[in-house]
């Protein structure tokens, strides 16, 4: 497929995501879509009709293409409509999310010559099914947001050519500091100015480790009865979590705030972020946003989290499923303002140097251009010796 203008250096891409909920992957689509658009690239968001992603992208001024879905699959006729979109807008690459998006886009991309890429933000293996073998060996590239995700995908299966990976972590906007916001948010929440406050931000689901956190929080309040925990997010475990807090006598110290679209503002009011994830975690937006605010994070050694937090430099790292150690790390930081401020300052510096949105956008631009230029075709293990391409992509990796 030819570009509309061969001398135009801009990218022409579709960010395809059919998830019906709002989460980190959907946040990435909007954030990077807007950032790429501001640099003059043509970006189209393709989403499920009526999804939070479609609404948020439209609100941010991004052009959106929508289609209906049943419980698992895109509606009949979607492939034809998607093919026309690729042709009409001279799209060079589709960056798809989950498997159903790859299955829908594969045919239209092959027909039009558009490159098909996947963006993976979860630390999960690829199941070696017949369909995955067919799709992954024909992908033109995979964008991952953590080295741990790439390494797990390569270790547990042979479906992907290593030269087709690019590691581009999530990026965030580093906000100006404003002490007034901290006071405003605490007044709104009815929390004393001097109370030690921790927060957990994310979907209330099995992978996020809320049960472990609540077990740890009993020990934290044993040391610091005035401590408060903000639970930000919603999900399938919301009801269970609320019952557990009441059962364990934590109602006075735990506040459920539900889904919020002002998370960066809430983070201004806290002292420590907890991220007790137990599986699947990549580059957490919540951890990045907290660090950008100068808030140290206590995280588990899950997936890509240790790539964000350096133990006793920008935060603390504890083992997965260890409530006693989690409690000690949180309580130590809540009770020691000197250490907390030191780690928070280093965390903010780390984000400014390695995860600021402009720098990450530049890395994403380079990765997309490199992957689009690679030869297309069958990509099985026989092509793992593609060292020049692999070395070119390795230069794009974020420093560890």
Short mmCIF file of C-alpha atoms in Angstrom, two decimals:
data_model
loop_
_atom_site.label_atom_id
_atom_site.label_comp_id
_atom_site.label_asym_id
_atom_site.label_seq_id
_atom_site.Cartn_x
_atom_site.Cartn_y
_atom_site.Cartn_z
CA UNK A 1 0.00 0.00 0.00
CA UNK A 2 1.34 3.44 -0.94
CA UNK A 3 1.25 6.50 1.25
CA UNK A 4 -0.85 9.47 0.24
CA UNK A 5 2.43 11.46 0.15
CA UNK A 6 5.72 9.58 0.07
CA UNK A 7 7.60 12.65 1.32
CA UNK A 8 5.38 13.01 4.39
CA UNK A 9 7.40 11.89 7.48
CA UNK A 10 4.31 11.53 9.64
CA UNK A 11 2.91 8.20 10.72
CA UNK A 12 -0.58 7.05 9.78
CA UNK A 13 -1.78 4.56 12.37
CA UNK A 14 -4.88 3.05 13.98
CA UNK A 15 -4.91 2.23 17.69
CA UNK A 16 -7.38 -0.68 17.97
CA UNK A 17 -8.82 -1.66 21.37
CA UNK A 18 -12.14 -3.43 21.97
CA UNK A 19 -12.04 -3.59 25.80
CA UNK A 20 -15.40 -2.43 27.25
CA UNK A 21 -13.87 -1.07 30.48
CA UNK A 22 -11.46 1.73 31.32
CA UNK A 23 -7.98 0.68 32.41
CA UNK A 24 -4.28 1.15 31.79
CA UNK A 25 -4.36 -0.04 28.18
CA UNK A 26 -7.19 2.32 27.32
CA UNK A 27 -5.41 5.16 29.09
CA UNK A 28 -2.34 4.43 26.96
CA UNK A 29 -4.39 4.68 23.76
CA UNK A 30 -5.71 8.13 24.65
CA UNK A 31 -2.47 9.45 26.08
CA UNK A 32 -0.22 8.28 23.25
CA UNK A 33 -2.84 9.00 20.60
CA UNK A 34 -3.05 12.59 21.73
CA UNK A 35 0.73 12.94 22.06
CA UNK A 36 1.37 11.50 18.57
CA UNK A 37 -1.37 13.70 17.09
CA UNK A 38 0.21 16.79 18.61
CA UNK A 39 3.41 15.87 16.75
CA UNK A 40 1.60 15.87 13.43
CA UNK A 41 0.88 12.17 13.02
CA UNK A 42 -2.45 10.82 11.75
CA UNK A 43 -3.95 8.71 14.55
CA UNK A 44 -7.35 7.04 14.50
CA UNK A 45 -8.73 5.30 17.59
CA UNK A 46 -10.80 2.18 16.82
CA UNK A 47 -12.98 1.08 19.72
CA UNK A 48 -16.10 -0.72 20.80
CA UNK A 49 -19.29 1.28 20.31
CA UNK A 50 -20.32 2.92 23.60
CA UNK A 51 -17.10 2.05 25.43
CA UNK A 52 -15.35 4.38 27.89
CA UNK A 53 -12.40 4.45 25.50
CA UNK A 54 -14.54 5.76 22.63
CA UNK A 55 -16.06 8.44 24.86
CA UNK A 56 -12.74 9.53 26.37
CA UNK A 57 -10.97 9.63 23.00
CA UNK A 58 -13.71 11.78 21.51
CA UNK A 59 -13.55 14.08 24.51
CA UNK A 60 -9.82 14.48 23.92
CA UNK A 61 -10.45 15.44 20.29
CA UNK A 62 -9.16 12.21 18.74
CA UNK A 63 -10.95 10.84 15.65
CA UNK A 64 -12.76 7.62 16.60
CA UNK A 65 -13.97 4.69 14.52
CA UNK A 66 -16.49 2.47 16.34
CA UNK A 67 -18.06 -0.93 15.77
CA UNK A 68 -20.52 -3.11 17.67
CA UNK A 69 -19.52 -6.27 19.49
CA UNK A 70 -21.23 -9.18 21.07
CA UNK A 71 -19.87 -10.77 24.23
CA UNK A 72 -16.72 -12.03 22.52
CA UNK A 73 -16.56 -11.10 18.84
CA UNK A 74 -16.84 -8.08 16.59
CA UNK A 75 -20.17 -7.81 14.77
CA UNK A 76 -20.55 -9.24 11.23
CA UNK A 77 -19.38 -6.83 8.57
CA UNK A 78 -16.77 -5.21 10.83
CA UNK A 79 -13.83 -6.54 8.82
CA UNK A 80 -15.15 -5.00 5.63
CA UNK A 81 -15.72 -1.65 7.30
CA UNK A 82 -12.26 -1.79 8.87
CA UNK A 83 -10.65 -2.60 5.53
CA UNK A 84 -12.30 0.47 3.99
CA UNK A 85 -10.99 2.59 6.86
CA UNK A 86 -7.43 1.38 6.20
CA UNK A 87 -7.78 2.09 2.48
CA UNK A 88 -9.50 5.47 2.79
CA UNK A 89 -7.04 6.85 5.35
CA UNK A 90 -3.91 5.24 3.85
CA UNK A 91 -3.09 3.61 7.19
CA UNK A 92 0.44 2.23 7.52
CA UNK A 93 0.07 0.29 10.75
CA UNK A 94 -2.60 -1.01 13.10
CA UNK A 95 -1.59 -1.32 16.76
CA UNK A 96 -4.04 -3.86 18.17
CA UNK A 97 -4.69 -4.83 21.77
CA UNK A 98 -6.21 -8.23 22.67
CA UNK A 99 -6.56 -11.42 20.62
CA UNK A 100 -10.02 -10.60 19.26
CA UNK A 101 -8.62 -7.36 17.86
CA UNK A 102 -5.79 -9.22 16.13
CA UNK A 103 -8.26 -11.71 14.65
CA UNK A 104 -10.50 -8.96 13.31
CA UNK A 105 -7.65 -6.86 11.87
CA UNK A 106 -5.52 -9.65 10.38
CA UNK A 107 -7.51 -10.05 7.16
CA UNK A 108 -7.96 -6.33 6.39
CA UNK A 109 -4.29 -5.69 7.10
CA UNK A 110 -3.09 -8.46 4.80
CA UNK A 111 -5.46 -7.32 2.06
CA UNK A 112 -4.32 -3.69 2.21
CA UNK A 113 -0.65 -4.27 3.03
CA UNK A 114 -1.03 -2.51 6.37
CA UNK A 115 1.39 -3.59 9.08
CA UNK A 116 -0.23 -5.37 12.03
CA UNK A 117 1.35 -4.79 15.43
CA UNK A 118 0.26 -5.74 18.90
CA UNK A 119 0.66 -3.68 22.05
CA UNK A 120 0.90 -5.80 25.22
CA UNK A 121 0.83 -4.29 28.68
CA UNK A 122 0.18 -7.40 30.79
CA UNK A 123 2.79 -9.86 32.03
CA UNK A 124 1.11 -12.95 30.60
CA UNK A 125 2.32 -15.81 28.40
CA UNK A 126 0.99 -16.52 24.93
CA UNK A 127 -1.02 -19.72 24.78
CA UNK A 128 0.38 -22.01 22.08
CA UNK A 129 -2.94 -22.57 20.33
CA UNK A 130 -3.31 -23.19 16.61
CA UNK A 131 -4.75 -19.72 16.13
CA UNK A 132 -2.00 -17.98 18.10
CA UNK A 133 0.64 -19.81 16.09
CA UNK A 134 -0.97 -18.55 12.91
CA UNK A 135 -1.36 -14.95 14.10
CA UNK A 136 1.82 -14.37 16.05
CA UNK A 137 4.11 -15.74 13.39
CA UNK A 138 2.62 -13.24 10.96
CA UNK A 139 2.69 -10.19 13.20
CA UNK A 140 4.93 -7.39 12.03
CA UNK A 141 5.87 -6.47 15.58
CA UNK A 142 4.99 -6.35 19.25
CA UNK A 143 5.19 -3.29 21.47
CA UNK A 144 5.54 -4.11 25.18
CA UNK A 145 5.79 -1.71 28.09
CA UNK A 146 8.21 -3.76 30.20
CA UNK A 147 11.26 -5.92 29.60
CA UNK A 148 9.66 -8.55 31.84
CA UNK A 149 6.76 -8.94 29.40
CA UNK A 150 9.06 -9.42 26.42
CA UNK A 151 11.23 -11.91 28.27
CA UNK A 152 8.26 -13.98 29.45
CA UNK A 153 6.76 -14.10 25.97
CA UNK A 154 10.05 -15.28 24.49
CA UNK A 155 10.78 -17.75 27.31
CA UNK A 156 7.44 -19.53 27.32
CA UNK A 157 6.84 -19.97 23.59
CA UNK A 158 8.54 -19.81 20.21
CA UNK A 159 5.80 -17.97 18.34
CA UNK A 160 7.47 -14.57 18.04
CA UNK A 161 10.67 -13.52 16.35
CA UNK A 162 12.80 -11.64 18.95
CA UNK A 163 13.71 -9.04 16.34
CA UNK A 164 10.06 -7.98 16.20
CA UNK A 165 9.90 -6.68 19.78
CA UNK A 166 10.20 -3.08 20.96
CA UNK A 167 10.11 -2.17 24.64
CA UNK A 168 8.51 1.23 25.13
CA UNK A 169 7.31 1.84 28.70
CA UNK A 170 4.37 4.03 29.59
CA UNK A 171 4.93 7.75 29.90
CA UNK A 172 3.31 10.39 32.06
CA UNK A 173 3.11 14.15 32.24
CA UNK A 174 5.19 15.46 35.11
CA UNK A 175 2.91 18.00 36.83
CA UNK A 176 3.99 21.20 38.55
CA UNK A 177 3.98 20.97 42.31
CA UNK A 178 1.13 22.76 44.08
CA UNK A 179 0.82 22.35 47.86
CA UNK A 180 -2.64 23.92 47.77
CA UNK A 181 -4.09 20.89 45.96
CA UNK A 182 -3.06 18.58 48.80
CA UNK A 183 -5.02 20.67 51.31
CA UNK A 184 -8.04 21.02 49.00
CA UNK A 185 -8.33 17.28 48.36
CA UNK A 186 -7.93 16.40 52.02
CA UNK A 187 -10.64 18.87 52.98
CA UNK A 188 -12.95 17.38 50.35
CA UNK A 189 -12.31 13.88 51.70
CA UNK A 190 -12.58 14.92 55.34
CA UNK A 191 -9.01 13.88 56.16
CA UNK A 192 -6.87 15.82 58.62
CA UNK A 193 -3.89 17.64 57.19
CA UNK A 194 -1.46 15.72 59.37
CA UNK A 195 -2.92 12.23 58.97
CA UNK A 196 -0.64 9.70 57.21
CA UNK A 197 -2.41 8.64 54.02
CA UNK A 198 -1.75 5.72 51.68
CA UNK A 199 -3.66 4.81 48.54
CA UNK A 200 -4.12 1.93 46.14
CA UNK A 201 -5.23 2.77 42.60
CA UNK A 202 -6.51 0.20 40.15
CA UNK A 203 -9.24 -2.20 39.24
CA UNK A 204 -10.53 -4.24 42.18
CA UNK A 205 -9.61 -7.60 40.68
CA UNK A 206 -7.69 -10.73 41.59
CA UNK A 207 -4.46 -9.59 39.96
CA UNK A 208 -4.16 -6.35 41.95
CA UNK A 209 -3.69 -7.94 45.39
CA UNK A 210 -6.26 -6.01 47.42
CA UNK A 211 -6.79 -8.91 49.84
CA UNK A 212 -3.11 -8.88 50.73
CA UNK A 213 -3.20 -5.12 51.18
CA UNK A 214 -6.17 -5.25 53.58
CA UNK A 215 -4.42 -7.94 55.61
CA UNK A 216 -1.37 -5.66 55.74
CA UNK A 217 -3.46 -2.62 56.59
CA UNK A 218 -4.61 -4.18 59.87
CA UNK A 219 -0.96 -4.23 60.93
CA UNK A 220 -0.36 -0.68 59.65
CA UNK A 221 -3.20 0.71 61.77
CA UNK A 222 -1.87 -1.26 64.73
CA UNK A 223 1.23 0.91 64.53
CA UNK A 224 -0.45 4.07 63.20
CA UNK A 225 -4.09 4.25 64.32
CA UNK A 226 -4.49 7.64 62.60
CA UNK A 227 -3.45 6.28 59.17
CA UNK A 228 -5.94 6.35 56.31
CA UNK A 229 -6.14 4.20 53.16
CA UNK A 230 -7.85 5.42 49.97
CA UNK A 231 -9.07 2.67 47.64
CA UNK A 232 -9.46 4.16 44.17
CA UNK A 233 -11.13 2.07 41.48
CA UNK A 234 -13.95 -0.35 40.90
CA UNK A 235 -14.26 -3.92 39.72
CA UNK A 236 -15.55 -7.41 40.28
CA UNK A 237 -14.15 -7.64 43.82
CA UNK A 238 -15.59 -4.30 44.99
CA UNK A 239 -18.39 -5.84 47.04
CA UNK A 240 -16.13 -8.46 48.60
CA UNK A 241 -13.54 -5.84 49.51
CA UNK A 242 -16.08 -3.60 51.20
CA UNK A 243 -17.41 -6.52 53.24
CA UNK A 244 -13.89 -7.53 54.26
CA UNK A 245 -13.11 -4.03 55.49
CA UNK A 246 -16.26 -3.96 57.63
CA UNK A 247 -15.65 -7.50 58.92
CA UNK A 248 -12.10 -6.69 59.96
CA UNK A 249 -13.03 -3.45 61.71
CA UNK A 250 -11.20 -1.21 59.23
CA UNK A 251 -14.13 0.99 58.22
CA UNK A 252 -12.80 4.04 60.06
CA UNK A 253 -9.44 3.94 58.30
CA UNK A 254 -10.35 2.75 54.78
CA UNK A 255 -12.20 4.92 52.25
CA UNK A 256 -13.57 3.49 48.99
CA UNK A 257 -13.62 6.25 46.38
CA UNK A 258 -14.75 4.15 43.42
CA UNK A 259 -13.73 5.01 39.87
CA UNK A 260 -12.20 8.48 39.57
CA UNK A 261 -11.01 10.39 36.53
CA UNK A 262 -8.96 12.81 38.66
CA UNK A 263 -6.37 10.34 39.94
CA UNK A 264 -3.34 12.67 39.53
CA UNK A 265 -5.11 15.24 41.69
CA UNK A 266 -5.93 12.63 44.35
CA UNK A 267 -2.31 11.54 44.41
CA UNK A 268 -1.31 15.04 45.49
CA UNK A 269 -3.02 14.37 48.82
CA UNK A 270 -1.34 11.06 49.73
CA UNK A 271 1.99 10.13 51.30
CA UNK A 272 2.53 6.60 49.94
CA UNK A 273 1.12 4.58 47.04
CA UNK A 274 0.68 0.83 47.48
CA UNK A 275 0.76 -1.48 44.46
CA UNK A 276 0.45 -5.04 45.83
CA UNK A 277 -0.15 -6.72 42.46
CA UNK A 278 0.16 -10.51 42.38
CA UNK A 279 0.25 -11.25 38.66
CA UNK A 280 0.15 -9.81 35.13
CA UNK A 281 1.50 -6.35 35.99
CA UNK A 282 3.41 -4.39 33.36
CA UNK A 283 4.27 -0.70 33.61
CA UNK A 284 1.67 0.65 36.02
CA UNK A 285 0.24 4.07 35.17
CA UNK A 286 -0.74 4.58 38.82
CA UNK A 287 2.81 3.98 40.04
CA UNK A 288 4.22 6.31 37.39
CA UNK A 289 1.71 9.05 38.24
CA UNK A 290 2.45 8.78 41.96
CA UNK A 291 6.20 8.93 41.37
CA UNK A 292 5.72 11.96 39.10
CA UNK A 293 3.96 13.66 42.04
CA UNK A 294 6.93 12.92 44.28
CA UNK A 295 5.07 10.13 46.10
CA UNK A 296 7.10 6.97 46.84
CA UNK A 297 5.49 3.65 45.97
CA UNK A 298 5.57 0.33 47.80
CA UNK A 299 5.28 -2.35 45.11
CA UNK A 300 5.58 -6.11 44.83
CA UNK A 301 8.22 -7.81 42.69
CA UNK A 302 5.54 -8.55 40.11
CA UNK A 303 6.09 -8.31 36.36
CA UNK A 304 7.39 -4.92 35.32
CA UNK A 305 7.00 -3.13 38.69
CA UNK A 306 10.68 -3.60 39.68
CA UNK A 307 11.58 -1.82 36.44
CA UNK A 308 9.84 1.30 37.78
CA UNK A 309 10.78 1.29 41.46
CA UNK A 310 14.30 0.96 42.84
CA UNK A 311 14.27 -0.43 46.36
CA UNK A 312 15.24 2.20 48.96
CA UNK A 313 15.97 4.72 46.22
CA UNK A 314 12.59 5.66 44.74
CA UNK A 315 10.34 3.41 46.83
CA UNK A 316 10.20 -0.05 48.33
CA UNK A 317 9.85 -3.53 46.80
CA UNK A 318 8.37 -6.46 48.72
CA UNK A 319 7.61 -10.06 47.73
CA UNK A 320 4.23 -10.99 46.25
CA UNK A 321 1.62 -12.10 48.79
CA UNK A 322 3.60 -11.07 51.90
CA UNK A 323 1.25 -8.92 54.05
CA UNK A 324 3.68 -8.60 56.97
CA UNK A 325 6.47 -7.21 54.79
CA UNK A 326 4.02 -5.03 52.90
CA UNK A 327 2.70 -3.62 56.18
CA UNK A 328 6.20 -2.89 57.48
CA UNK A 329 7.22 -1.07 54.29
CA UNK A 330 4.06 1.08 54.23
CA UNK A 331 4.13 1.89 57.95
CA UNK A 332 7.84 2.72 57.88
CA UNK A 333 7.33 5.30 55.14
CA UNK A 334 4.17 6.74 56.64
CA UNK A 335 5.95 7.27 59.96
CA UNK A 336 9.28 8.57 58.61
CA UNK A 337 8.83 11.84 56.73
CA UNK A 338 12.55 12.24 56.06
CA UNK A 339 12.88 8.92 54.23
CA UNK A 340 9.54 9.44 52.50
CA UNK A 341 10.55 12.86 51.15
CA UNK A 342 13.95 11.55 50.03
CA UNK A 343 12.44 8.62 48.13
CA UNK A 344 9.70 10.85 46.69
CA UNK A 345 12.21 13.38 45.35
CA UNK A 346 14.25 10.60 43.73
CA UNK A 347 11.06 9.09 42.29
CA UNK A 348 10.12 12.35 40.63
CA UNK A 349 13.63 12.72 39.19
CA UNK A 350 13.45 9.16 37.86
CA UNK A 351 10.20 9.92 36.04
CA UNK A 352 11.52 13.18 34.62
CA UNK A 353 14.60 11.41 33.26
CA UNK A 354 13.05 8.17 31.95
CA UNK A 355 9.26 8.29 31.75
CA UNK A 356 8.29 11.84 30.82
CA UNK A 357 5.69 11.76 28.05
CA UNK A 358 7.73 13.68 25.42
CA UNK A 359 10.65 11.25 25.72
CA UNK A 360 8.41 8.19 25.64
CA UNK A 361 6.57 9.56 22.59
CA UNK A 362 9.90 9.92 20.79
CA UNK A 363 10.75 6.31 21.64
CA UNK A 364 7.36 5.15 20.40
CA UNK A 365 7.78 7.06 17.12
CA UNK A 366 11.16 5.40 16.57
CA UNK A 367 9.83 1.94 17.41
CA UNK A 368 6.84 2.29 15.08
CA UNK A 369 9.01 3.48 12.20
CA UNK A 370 11.48 0.64 12.72
CA UNK A 371 8.78 -2.03 12.88
CA UNK A 372 6.99 -0.65 9.84
CA UNK A 373 10.23 -0.80 7.84
CA UNK A 374 10.98 -4.44 8.68
CA UNK A 375 10.19 -6.97 5.91
CA UNK A 376 6.78 -8.59 6.23
CA UNK A 377 6.00 -12.27 5.88
CA UNK A 378 6.04 -15.50 7.87
CA UNK A 379 7.87 -14.78 11.12
CA UNK A 380 8.52 -18.13 12.79
CA UNK A 381 11.57 -19.15 14.83
CA UNK A 382 13.63 -19.58 11.65
CA UNK A 383 13.89 -15.79 11.55
CA UNK A 384 15.30 -15.44 15.04
CA UNK A 385 18.72 -14.84 13.55
CA UNK A 386 17.64 -11.44 12.24
CA UNK A 387 20.40 -9.77 14.26
CA UNK A 388 20.59 -6.37 12.47
CA UNK A 389 16.91 -5.68 13.07
CA UNK A 390 17.18 -6.97 16.62
CA UNK A 391 20.12 -4.66 17.33
CA UNK A 392 18.27 -1.70 15.83
CA UNK A 393 15.32 -2.28 18.12
CA UNK A 394 17.56 -2.89 21.11
CA UNK A 395 18.76 0.71 20.80
CA UNK A 396 15.19 1.80 21.49
CA UNK A 397 14.95 0.07 24.83
CA UNK A 398 14.65 2.19 27.95
CA UNK A 399 17.74 2.21 30.13
CA UNK A 400 17.48 0.02 33.20
#
